[in-house]
Short mmCIF file of N, CA, C and O in Angstrom, two decimals:
data_model
loop_
_atom_site.label_atom_id
_atom_site.label_comp_id
_atom_site.label_asym_id
_atom_site.label_seq_id
_atom_site.Cartn_x
_atom_site.Cartn_y
_atom_site.Cartn_z
N UNK A 1 -6.89 61.53 -6.49
CA UNK A 1 -7.71 62.61 -5.97
C UNK A 1 -6.91 63.51 -5.04
O UNK A 1 -7.04 64.73 -5.12
N UNK A 2 -6.12 62.89 -4.19
CA UNK A 2 -5.31 63.70 -3.27
C UNK A 2 -4.31 64.57 -4.03
O UNK A 2 -4.09 65.72 -3.67
N UNK A 3 -3.74 64.02 -5.09
CA UNK A 3 -2.78 64.79 -5.89
C UNK A 3 -3.47 65.96 -6.57
O UNK A 3 -2.92 67.07 -6.65
N UNK A 4 -4.68 65.75 -7.06
CA UNK A 4 -5.43 66.83 -7.69
C UNK A 4 -5.80 67.90 -6.67
O UNK A 4 -5.74 69.10 -6.97
N UNK A 5 -6.13 67.48 -5.47
CA UNK A 5 -6.44 68.46 -4.41
C UNK A 5 -5.21 69.28 -4.05
O UNK A 5 -5.30 70.49 -3.84
N UNK A 6 -4.04 68.62 -3.99
CA UNK A 6 -2.80 69.34 -3.69
C UNK A 6 -2.46 70.31 -4.82
O UNK A 6 -2.08 71.46 -4.58
N UNK A 7 -2.60 69.85 -6.07
CA UNK A 7 -2.36 70.72 -7.22
C UNK A 7 -3.28 71.93 -7.19
O UNK A 7 -2.86 73.06 -7.47
N UNK A 8 -4.54 71.70 -6.86
CA UNK A 8 -5.50 72.79 -6.81
C UNK A 8 -5.13 73.82 -5.75
O UNK A 8 -5.31 75.02 -5.95
N UNK A 9 -4.58 73.34 -4.67
CA UNK A 9 -4.22 74.25 -3.58
C UNK A 9 -2.99 75.09 -3.91
O UNK A 9 -2.96 76.29 -3.63
N UNK A 10 -2.01 74.50 -4.56
CA UNK A 10 -0.75 75.20 -4.77
C UNK A 10 -0.50 75.65 -6.21
O UNK A 10 0.31 76.54 -6.45
N UNK A 11 -1.15 75.01 -7.19
CA UNK A 11 -0.96 75.39 -8.58
C UNK A 11 -2.28 75.22 -9.31
O UNK A 11 -2.49 74.28 -10.08
N UNK A 12 -3.19 76.15 -9.09
CA UNK A 12 -4.56 76.06 -9.59
C UNK A 12 -4.61 75.96 -11.11
O UNK A 12 -5.38 75.18 -11.67
N UNK A 13 -3.77 76.71 -11.79
CA UNK A 13 -3.80 76.71 -13.26
C UNK A 13 -3.51 75.31 -13.80
O UNK A 13 -4.21 74.82 -14.69
N UNK A 14 -2.50 74.66 -13.28
CA UNK A 14 -2.15 73.31 -13.74
C UNK A 14 -3.23 72.29 -13.37
O UNK A 14 -3.52 71.38 -14.13
N UNK A 15 -3.83 72.47 -12.20
CA UNK A 15 -4.90 71.56 -11.77
C UNK A 15 -6.08 71.63 -12.73
O UNK A 15 -6.65 70.60 -13.11
N UNK A 16 -6.44 72.82 -13.18
CA UNK A 16 -7.56 72.96 -14.10
C UNK A 16 -7.21 72.44 -15.49
O UNK A 16 -8.09 72.00 -16.23
N UNK A 17 -5.92 72.47 -15.87
CA UNK A 17 -5.49 71.88 -17.12
C UNK A 17 -5.61 70.35 -17.07
O UNK A 17 -5.82 69.71 -18.10
N UNK A 18 -5.46 69.79 -15.88
CA UNK A 18 -5.54 68.33 -15.72
C UNK A 18 -6.97 67.81 -15.61
O UNK A 18 -7.18 66.60 -15.62
N UNK A 19 -7.95 68.70 -15.53
CA UNK A 19 -9.32 68.25 -15.31
C UNK A 19 -9.90 67.49 -16.50
O UNK A 19 -10.58 66.48 -16.31
N UNK A 20 -9.66 67.97 -17.71
CA UNK A 20 -10.26 67.31 -18.86
C UNK A 20 -9.82 65.85 -19.00
O UNK A 20 -10.65 64.97 -19.19
N UNK A 21 -8.52 65.55 -18.88
CA UNK A 21 -8.13 64.13 -18.93
C UNK A 21 -8.64 63.31 -17.74
O UNK A 21 -8.79 62.10 -17.84
N UNK A 22 -8.91 63.98 -16.64
CA UNK A 22 -9.35 63.28 -15.42
C UNK A 22 -10.87 63.19 -15.29
O UNK A 22 -11.36 62.73 -14.26
N UNK A 23 -11.62 63.62 -16.29
CA UNK A 23 -13.08 63.67 -16.19
C UNK A 23 -13.69 62.31 -15.89
O UNK A 23 -14.47 62.16 -14.96
N UNK A 24 -13.32 61.31 -16.67
CA UNK A 24 -13.89 59.97 -16.48
C UNK A 24 -13.51 59.40 -15.12
O UNK A 24 -14.31 58.73 -14.47
N UNK A 25 -12.27 59.66 -14.71
CA UNK A 25 -11.83 59.19 -13.39
C UNK A 25 -12.66 59.84 -12.29
O UNK A 25 -13.08 59.16 -11.34
N UNK A 26 -12.90 61.14 -12.40
CA UNK A 26 -13.68 61.84 -11.38
C UNK A 26 -15.11 61.32 -11.32
O UNK A 26 -15.66 61.11 -10.24
N UNK A 27 -15.71 61.08 -12.47
CA UNK A 27 -17.08 60.55 -12.51
C UNK A 27 -17.12 59.15 -11.90
O UNK A 27 -18.04 58.83 -11.14
N UNK A 28 -16.11 58.34 -12.19
CA UNK A 28 -16.09 57.00 -11.60
C UNK A 28 -15.90 57.06 -10.09
O UNK A 28 -16.47 56.24 -9.37
N UNK A 29 -15.13 58.02 -9.61
CA UNK A 29 -14.98 58.19 -8.15
C UNK A 29 -16.28 58.67 -7.52
O UNK A 29 -16.64 58.23 -6.42
N UNK A 30 -16.99 59.56 -8.20
CA UNK A 30 -18.27 60.05 -7.67
C UNK A 30 -19.33 58.96 -7.68
O UNK A 30 -20.27 59.00 -6.88
N UNK A 31 -19.20 57.98 -8.56
CA UNK A 31 -20.15 56.87 -8.63
C UNK A 31 -19.67 55.63 -7.89
O UNK A 31 -20.32 54.59 -7.97
N UNK A 32 -18.56 55.74 -7.19
CA UNK A 32 -17.97 54.59 -6.51
C UNK A 32 -18.88 54.08 -5.39
O UNK A 32 -19.64 54.84 -4.78
N UNK A 33 -18.78 52.80 -5.12
CA UNK A 33 -19.52 52.22 -4.01
C UNK A 33 -18.82 52.47 -2.68
O UNK A 33 -19.42 52.31 -1.62
N UNK A 34 -17.57 52.82 -2.75
CA UNK A 34 -16.81 53.11 -1.53
C UNK A 34 -17.11 54.54 -1.08
O UNK A 34 -16.81 55.51 -1.78
N UNK A 35 -17.72 54.67 0.07
CA UNK A 35 -18.15 55.98 0.56
C UNK A 35 -16.99 56.93 0.76
O UNK A 35 -17.11 58.13 0.49
N UNK A 36 -15.86 56.41 1.22
CA UNK A 36 -14.70 57.25 1.47
C UNK A 36 -14.19 57.88 0.17
O UNK A 36 -13.88 59.06 0.11
N UNK A 37 -14.13 57.09 -0.88
CA UNK A 37 -13.68 57.58 -2.18
C UNK A 37 -14.67 58.60 -2.75
O UNK A 37 -14.27 59.64 -3.29
N UNK A 38 -15.96 58.32 -2.60
CA UNK A 38 -16.98 59.24 -3.09
C UNK A 38 -16.93 60.57 -2.35
O UNK A 38 -16.98 61.63 -2.97
N UNK A 39 -16.77 60.52 -1.03
CA UNK A 39 -16.71 61.76 -0.26
C UNK A 39 -15.45 62.54 -0.60
O UNK A 39 -15.48 63.77 -0.71
N UNK A 40 -14.33 61.87 -0.80
CA UNK A 40 -13.10 62.53 -1.18
C UNK A 40 -13.25 63.22 -2.54
O UNK A 40 -12.77 64.34 -2.75
N UNK A 41 -13.95 62.57 -3.47
CA UNK A 41 -14.20 63.18 -4.79
C UNK A 41 -15.11 64.39 -4.66
O UNK A 41 -14.91 65.41 -5.35
N UNK A 42 -16.09 64.32 -3.78
CA UNK A 42 -16.98 65.47 -3.56
C UNK A 42 -16.22 66.65 -2.96
O UNK A 42 -16.40 67.80 -3.38
N UNK A 43 -15.35 66.36 -2.01
CA UNK A 43 -14.54 67.43 -1.39
C UNK A 43 -13.60 68.03 -2.43
O UNK A 43 -13.42 69.25 -2.49
N UNK A 44 -13.01 67.18 -3.26
CA UNK A 44 -12.13 67.66 -4.32
C UNK A 44 -12.87 68.59 -5.27
O UNK A 44 -12.37 69.66 -5.64
N UNK A 45 -14.08 68.22 -5.68
CA UNK A 45 -14.88 69.07 -6.56
C UNK A 45 -15.25 70.39 -5.88
O UNK A 45 -15.23 71.43 -6.52
N UNK A 46 -15.57 70.32 -4.61
CA UNK A 46 -15.90 71.55 -3.89
C UNK A 46 -14.72 72.50 -3.86
O UNK A 46 -14.86 73.70 -4.10
N UNK A 47 -13.53 71.96 -3.62
CA UNK A 47 -12.33 72.79 -3.61
C UNK A 47 -12.02 73.34 -5.00
O UNK A 47 -11.56 74.47 -5.15
N UNK A 48 -12.25 72.53 -6.04
CA UNK A 48 -12.04 73.00 -7.42
C UNK A 48 -13.03 74.12 -7.77
O UNK A 48 -12.65 75.14 -8.34
N UNK A 49 -14.30 73.91 -7.42
CA UNK A 49 -15.31 74.92 -7.72
C UNK A 49 -15.06 76.21 -6.94
O UNK A 49 -15.46 77.28 -7.37
N UNK A 50 -14.42 76.09 -5.79
CA UNK A 50 -14.12 77.27 -4.99
C UNK A 50 -13.11 78.18 -5.69
O UNK A 50 -13.05 79.37 -5.43
N UNK A 51 -12.33 77.64 -6.60
CA UNK A 51 -11.32 78.42 -7.34
C UNK A 51 -11.81 78.83 -8.73
O UNK A 51 -11.02 79.26 -9.56
N UNK A 52 -13.10 78.72 -9.00
CA UNK A 52 -13.62 79.00 -10.33
C UNK A 52 -13.46 80.45 -10.76
O UNK A 52 -13.43 80.73 -11.96
N UNK A 53 -13.36 81.36 -9.83
CA UNK A 53 -13.22 82.76 -10.23
C UNK A 53 -11.86 83.03 -10.87
O UNK A 53 -11.70 83.98 -11.62
N UNK A 54 -10.89 82.17 -10.61
CA UNK A 54 -9.55 82.39 -11.18
C UNK A 54 -9.31 81.58 -12.45
O UNK A 54 -8.48 81.96 -13.27
N UNK A 55 -10.00 80.46 -12.64
CA UNK A 55 -9.79 79.58 -13.80
C UNK A 55 -11.11 79.06 -14.33
O UNK A 55 -12.01 78.74 -13.55
N UNK A 56 -11.26 78.91 -15.64
CA UNK A 56 -12.47 78.28 -16.18
C UNK A 56 -12.35 76.76 -16.17
O UNK A 56 -11.27 76.22 -16.34
N UNK A 57 -13.46 76.10 -15.95
CA UNK A 57 -13.50 74.64 -15.95
C UNK A 57 -13.83 74.15 -17.37
O UNK A 57 -14.66 74.75 -18.03
N UNK A 58 -13.18 73.09 -17.83
CA UNK A 58 -13.53 72.55 -19.16
C UNK A 58 -15.01 72.16 -19.23
O UNK A 58 -15.57 71.62 -18.27
N UNK A 59 -15.63 72.42 -20.36
CA UNK A 59 -17.06 72.17 -20.52
C UNK A 59 -17.40 70.69 -20.41
O UNK A 59 -18.43 70.32 -19.83
N UNK A 60 -16.53 69.83 -20.95
CA UNK A 60 -16.78 68.39 -20.86
C UNK A 60 -16.84 67.96 -19.39
O UNK A 60 -17.67 67.14 -19.02
N UNK A 61 -15.99 68.54 -18.58
CA UNK A 61 -15.96 68.22 -17.15
C UNK A 61 -17.29 68.61 -16.50
O UNK A 61 -17.89 67.83 -15.77
N UNK A 62 -17.75 69.82 -16.79
CA UNK A 62 -19.01 70.28 -16.20
C UNK A 62 -20.18 69.41 -16.65
O UNK A 62 -21.03 69.05 -15.84
N UNK A 63 -20.23 69.06 -17.93
CA UNK A 63 -21.36 68.29 -18.46
C UNK A 63 -21.42 66.89 -17.89
O UNK A 63 -22.50 66.27 -17.90
N UNK A 64 -20.32 66.37 -17.40
CA UNK A 64 -20.34 65.02 -16.82
C UNK A 64 -20.41 65.04 -15.30
O UNK A 64 -21.03 64.16 -14.70
N UNK A 65 -19.82 66.04 -14.67
CA UNK A 65 -19.74 66.05 -13.21
C UNK A 65 -20.98 66.64 -12.55
O UNK A 65 -21.47 66.10 -11.56
N UNK A 66 -21.54 67.71 -13.10
CA UNK A 66 -22.69 68.35 -12.45
C UNK A 66 -23.89 67.41 -12.36
O UNK A 66 -24.50 67.31 -11.28
N UNK A 67 -24.27 66.67 -13.42
CA UNK A 67 -25.37 65.71 -13.25
C UNK A 67 -25.07 64.63 -12.20
O UNK A 67 -25.97 64.22 -11.46
N UNK A 68 -23.82 64.22 -12.12
CA UNK A 68 -23.44 63.23 -11.10
C UNK A 68 -23.56 63.83 -9.70
O UNK A 68 -23.99 63.15 -8.77
N UNK A 69 -23.21 65.11 -9.56
CA UNK A 69 -23.36 65.77 -8.26
C UNK A 69 -24.83 65.85 -7.86
O UNK A 69 -25.17 65.69 -6.69
N UNK A 70 -25.69 66.11 -8.82
CA UNK A 70 -27.13 66.14 -8.53
C UNK A 70 -27.62 64.77 -8.07
O UNK A 70 -28.43 64.68 -7.14
N UNK A 71 -27.11 63.72 -8.69
CA UNK A 71 -27.49 62.37 -8.27
C UNK A 71 -26.98 62.06 -6.87
O UNK A 71 -27.66 61.41 -6.07
N UNK A 72 -25.78 62.51 -6.54
CA UNK A 72 -25.25 62.30 -5.19
C UNK A 72 -26.00 63.16 -4.18
O UNK A 72 -26.05 62.83 -3.00
N UNK A 73 -26.58 64.25 -4.62
CA UNK A 73 -27.33 65.14 -3.72
C UNK A 73 -28.63 64.55 -3.23
O UNK A 73 -29.25 65.10 -2.32
N UNK A 74 -29.05 63.44 -3.80
CA UNK A 74 -30.27 62.77 -3.32
C UNK A 74 -29.94 61.40 -2.75
O UNK A 74 -30.81 60.54 -2.62
N UNK A 75 -28.70 61.18 -2.39
CA UNK A 75 -28.24 59.90 -1.87
C UNK A 75 -28.93 59.55 -0.54
O UNK A 75 -29.38 60.42 0.20
N UNK A 76 -29.01 58.26 -0.27
CA UNK A 76 -29.57 57.81 1.01
C UNK A 76 -28.61 58.06 2.17
O UNK A 76 -29.04 58.19 3.31
N UNK A 77 -27.34 58.13 1.85
CA UNK A 77 -26.34 58.36 2.89
C UNK A 77 -26.26 59.87 3.17
O UNK A 77 -25.94 60.66 2.30
N UNK A 78 -26.56 60.22 4.41
CA UNK A 78 -26.68 61.63 4.77
C UNK A 78 -25.38 62.40 4.57
O UNK A 78 -25.40 63.53 4.07
N UNK A 79 -24.25 61.82 4.93
CA UNK A 79 -22.99 62.56 4.80
C UNK A 79 -22.61 62.78 3.34
O UNK A 79 -21.99 63.78 3.01
N UNK A 80 -23.01 61.88 2.45
CA UNK A 80 -22.77 62.07 1.01
C UNK A 80 -23.70 63.16 0.49
O UNK A 80 -23.27 64.05 -0.26
N UNK A 81 -24.96 63.10 0.90
CA UNK A 81 -25.93 64.10 0.47
C UNK A 81 -25.51 65.50 0.92
O UNK A 81 -25.56 66.46 0.14
N UNK A 82 -25.05 65.62 2.16
CA UNK A 82 -24.63 66.90 2.69
C UNK A 82 -23.43 67.45 1.92
O UNK A 82 -23.39 68.64 1.57
N UNK A 83 -22.47 66.59 1.65
CA UNK A 83 -21.26 67.02 0.92
C UNK A 83 -21.60 67.42 -0.51
O UNK A 83 -21.07 68.40 -1.03
N UNK A 84 -22.48 66.67 -1.16
CA UNK A 84 -22.87 67.00 -2.54
C UNK A 84 -23.62 68.32 -2.59
O UNK A 84 -23.39 69.14 -3.49
N UNK A 85 -24.50 68.54 -1.63
CA UNK A 85 -25.23 69.82 -1.61
C UNK A 85 -24.31 70.99 -1.31
O UNK A 85 -24.49 72.07 -1.88
N UNK A 86 -23.32 70.79 -0.46
CA UNK A 86 -22.37 71.88 -0.20
C UNK A 86 -21.52 72.15 -1.44
O UNK A 86 -21.16 73.29 -1.72
N UNK A 87 -21.22 71.11 -2.19
CA UNK A 87 -20.48 71.27 -3.45
C UNK A 87 -21.32 72.08 -4.45
O UNK A 87 -20.81 72.97 -5.14
N UNK A 88 -22.62 71.78 -4.52
CA UNK A 88 -23.50 72.53 -5.40
C UNK A 88 -23.66 73.98 -4.94
O UNK A 88 -23.78 74.89 -5.76
N UNK A 89 -23.63 74.20 -3.63
CA UNK A 89 -23.69 75.58 -3.09
C UNK A 89 -22.48 76.39 -3.55
O UNK A 89 -22.61 77.55 -3.95
N UNK A 90 -21.30 75.78 -3.47
CA UNK A 90 -20.09 76.47 -3.92
C UNK A 90 -20.18 76.74 -5.42
O UNK A 90 -19.81 77.82 -5.89
N UNK A 91 -20.70 75.78 -6.16
CA UNK A 91 -20.85 75.96 -7.61
C UNK A 91 -21.80 77.09 -7.93
O UNK A 91 -21.54 77.90 -8.82
N UNK A 92 -22.89 77.20 -7.18
CA UNK A 92 -23.85 78.28 -7.46
C UNK A 92 -23.30 79.65 -7.06
O UNK A 92 -23.65 80.65 -7.67
N UNK A 93 -22.41 79.69 -6.08
CA UNK A 93 -21.82 80.97 -5.67
C UNK A 93 -20.68 81.40 -6.60
O UNK A 93 -20.58 82.56 -6.96
N UNK A 94 -19.83 80.46 -6.99
CA UNK A 94 -18.61 80.81 -7.73
C UNK A 94 -18.68 80.49 -9.22
O UNK A 94 -18.01 81.14 -10.00
N UNK A 95 -19.46 79.47 -9.60
CA UNK A 95 -19.36 78.99 -10.97
C UNK A 95 -20.56 79.27 -11.83
O UNK A 95 -20.92 78.46 -12.67
N UNK A 96 -21.19 80.39 -11.61
CA UNK A 96 -22.38 80.71 -12.39
C UNK A 96 -21.99 81.11 -13.80
O UNK A 96 -21.45 82.19 -14.02
N UNK A 97 -22.23 80.23 -14.76
CA UNK A 97 -22.02 80.56 -16.16
C UNK A 97 -23.12 79.90 -16.97
O UNK A 97 -23.94 79.16 -16.44
N UNK A 98 -23.14 80.16 -18.25
CA UNK A 98 -24.21 79.67 -19.11
C UNK A 98 -24.28 78.15 -19.14
O UNK A 98 -25.37 77.58 -19.18
N UNK A 99 -23.14 77.49 -19.11
CA UNK A 99 -23.13 76.03 -19.18
C UNK A 99 -23.77 75.41 -17.94
O UNK A 99 -24.53 74.46 -18.05
N UNK A 100 -23.45 75.94 -16.77
CA UNK A 100 -24.03 75.41 -15.53
C UNK A 100 -25.53 75.62 -15.53
O UNK A 100 -26.30 74.72 -15.17
N UNK A 101 -25.98 76.80 -15.96
CA UNK A 101 -27.41 77.09 -16.02
C UNK A 101 -28.10 76.15 -17.00
O UNK A 101 -29.19 75.63 -16.72
N UNK A 102 -27.47 75.88 -18.13
CA UNK A 102 -28.05 74.98 -19.11
C UNK A 102 -28.16 73.55 -18.56
O UNK A 102 -29.19 72.90 -18.73
N UNK A 103 -27.12 73.10 -17.89
CA UNK A 103 -27.14 71.75 -17.31
C UNK A 103 -28.24 71.63 -16.26
O UNK A 103 -29.00 70.65 -16.24
N UNK A 104 -28.34 72.64 -15.39
CA UNK A 104 -29.36 72.61 -14.35
C UNK A 104 -30.77 72.67 -14.93
O UNK A 104 -31.68 72.00 -14.44
N UNK A 105 -30.95 73.48 -15.96
CA UNK A 105 -32.29 73.57 -16.56
C UNK A 105 -32.67 72.27 -17.25
O UNK A 105 -33.83 71.85 -17.21
N UNK A 106 -31.70 71.60 -17.88
CA UNK A 106 -31.99 70.30 -18.49
C UNK A 106 -32.34 69.27 -17.43
O UNK A 106 -33.25 68.46 -17.62
N UNK A 107 -31.62 69.28 -16.32
CA UNK A 107 -31.88 68.30 -15.26
C UNK A 107 -33.14 68.63 -14.46
O UNK A 107 -33.62 67.80 -13.69
N UNK A 108 -33.70 69.83 -14.65
CA UNK A 108 -34.96 70.17 -13.99
C UNK A 108 -36.13 69.38 -14.56
O UNK A 108 -37.22 69.40 -13.99
N UNK A 109 -35.92 68.72 -15.69
CA UNK A 109 -36.96 67.90 -16.31
C UNK A 109 -36.61 66.41 -16.25
O UNK A 109 -37.07 65.63 -17.07
N UNK A 110 -35.81 66.03 -15.26
CA UNK A 110 -35.40 64.64 -15.10
C UNK A 110 -36.58 63.76 -14.68
O UNK A 110 -37.59 64.27 -14.17
N UNK A 111 -36.47 62.46 -14.88
CA UNK A 111 -37.53 61.53 -14.48
C UNK A 111 -37.66 61.46 -12.96
O UNK A 111 -38.76 61.30 -12.44
N UNK A 112 -36.54 61.58 -12.26
CA UNK A 112 -36.54 61.51 -10.80
C UNK A 112 -36.91 62.88 -10.24
O UNK A 112 -36.21 63.87 -10.46
N UNK A 113 -38.00 62.94 -9.49
CA UNK A 113 -38.48 64.23 -9.01
C UNK A 113 -37.52 64.87 -8.00
O UNK A 113 -37.46 66.09 -7.90
N UNK A 114 -36.75 64.06 -7.28
CA UNK A 114 -35.80 64.63 -6.31
C UNK A 114 -34.67 65.35 -7.03
O UNK A 114 -34.23 66.40 -6.59
N UNK A 115 -34.20 64.77 -8.14
CA UNK A 115 -33.17 65.44 -8.94
C UNK A 115 -33.74 66.72 -9.55
O UNK A 115 -33.08 67.75 -9.56
N UNK A 116 -34.99 66.65 -10.03
CA UNK A 116 -35.65 67.84 -10.57
C UNK A 116 -35.72 68.95 -9.53
O UNK A 116 -35.40 70.11 -9.82
N UNK A 117 -36.11 68.58 -8.34
CA UNK A 117 -36.26 69.56 -7.27
C UNK A 117 -34.91 70.18 -6.90
O UNK A 117 -34.81 71.40 -6.76
N UNK A 118 -33.88 69.35 -6.76
CA UNK A 118 -32.56 69.86 -6.41
C UNK A 118 -31.99 70.74 -7.51
O UNK A 118 -31.43 71.80 -7.24
N UNK A 119 -32.13 70.32 -8.76
CA UNK A 119 -31.63 71.10 -9.89
C UNK A 119 -32.37 72.43 -9.98
O UNK A 119 -31.75 73.49 -10.20
N UNK A 120 -33.68 72.41 -9.81
CA UNK A 120 -34.46 73.65 -9.89
C UNK A 120 -34.14 74.58 -8.73
O UNK A 120 -34.02 75.79 -8.91
N UNK A 121 -33.96 74.02 -7.54
CA UNK A 121 -33.59 74.85 -6.38
C UNK A 121 -32.23 75.51 -6.59
O UNK A 121 -32.07 76.70 -6.32
N UNK A 122 -31.27 74.76 -7.08
CA UNK A 122 -29.94 75.32 -7.36
C UNK A 122 -30.03 76.38 -8.45
O UNK A 122 -29.39 77.43 -8.35
N UNK A 123 -30.82 76.11 -9.47
CA UNK A 123 -31.04 77.07 -10.56
C UNK A 123 -31.62 78.37 -10.02
O UNK A 123 -31.18 79.47 -10.37
N UNK A 124 -32.63 78.26 -9.14
CA UNK A 124 -33.25 79.46 -8.54
C UNK A 124 -32.27 80.23 -7.67
O UNK A 124 -32.29 81.46 -7.65
N UNK A 125 -31.43 79.52 -6.94
CA UNK A 125 -30.44 80.19 -6.09
C UNK A 125 -29.43 80.96 -6.94
O UNK A 125 -28.97 82.03 -6.54
N UNK A 126 -29.10 80.44 -8.12
CA UNK A 126 -28.18 81.15 -9.01
C UNK A 126 -28.84 82.43 -9.50
O UNK A 126 -28.21 83.49 -9.57
N UNK A 127 -30.14 82.36 -9.81
CA UNK A 127 -30.83 83.54 -10.32
C UNK A 127 -31.03 84.60 -9.24
O UNK A 127 -31.14 85.78 -9.57
N UNK A 128 -31.08 84.19 -7.98
CA UNK A 128 -31.19 85.18 -6.90
C UNK A 128 -29.88 85.82 -6.70
O UNK A 128 -29.46 86.78 -6.63
#
């Protein structure tokens, strides 16, 4: 994760090329039981999404990471929830594309009402 964050800071193009092979690793870090690893993955995603205006993100990455971010956004741990919501804020400001809108609209009909609410709120913020 630290290497990907460094790559993103100094060589954004190469960092985005490395995202597709790292998708499963990123999802496993976001689902980790270790809070430190989870928070580091959330910060890494926030920094990656902050550079979205210069590089496109692979679709496979978005389809696996955005639902996981929504799940982290309803976490019981406040610092994880805050970091996930700030990551989604950056995504709604910088990464508004058809794929993100489609993912959010699909998750607006999730079984968990908190995920539905967060996905719908993020969707509405993108439309504003």
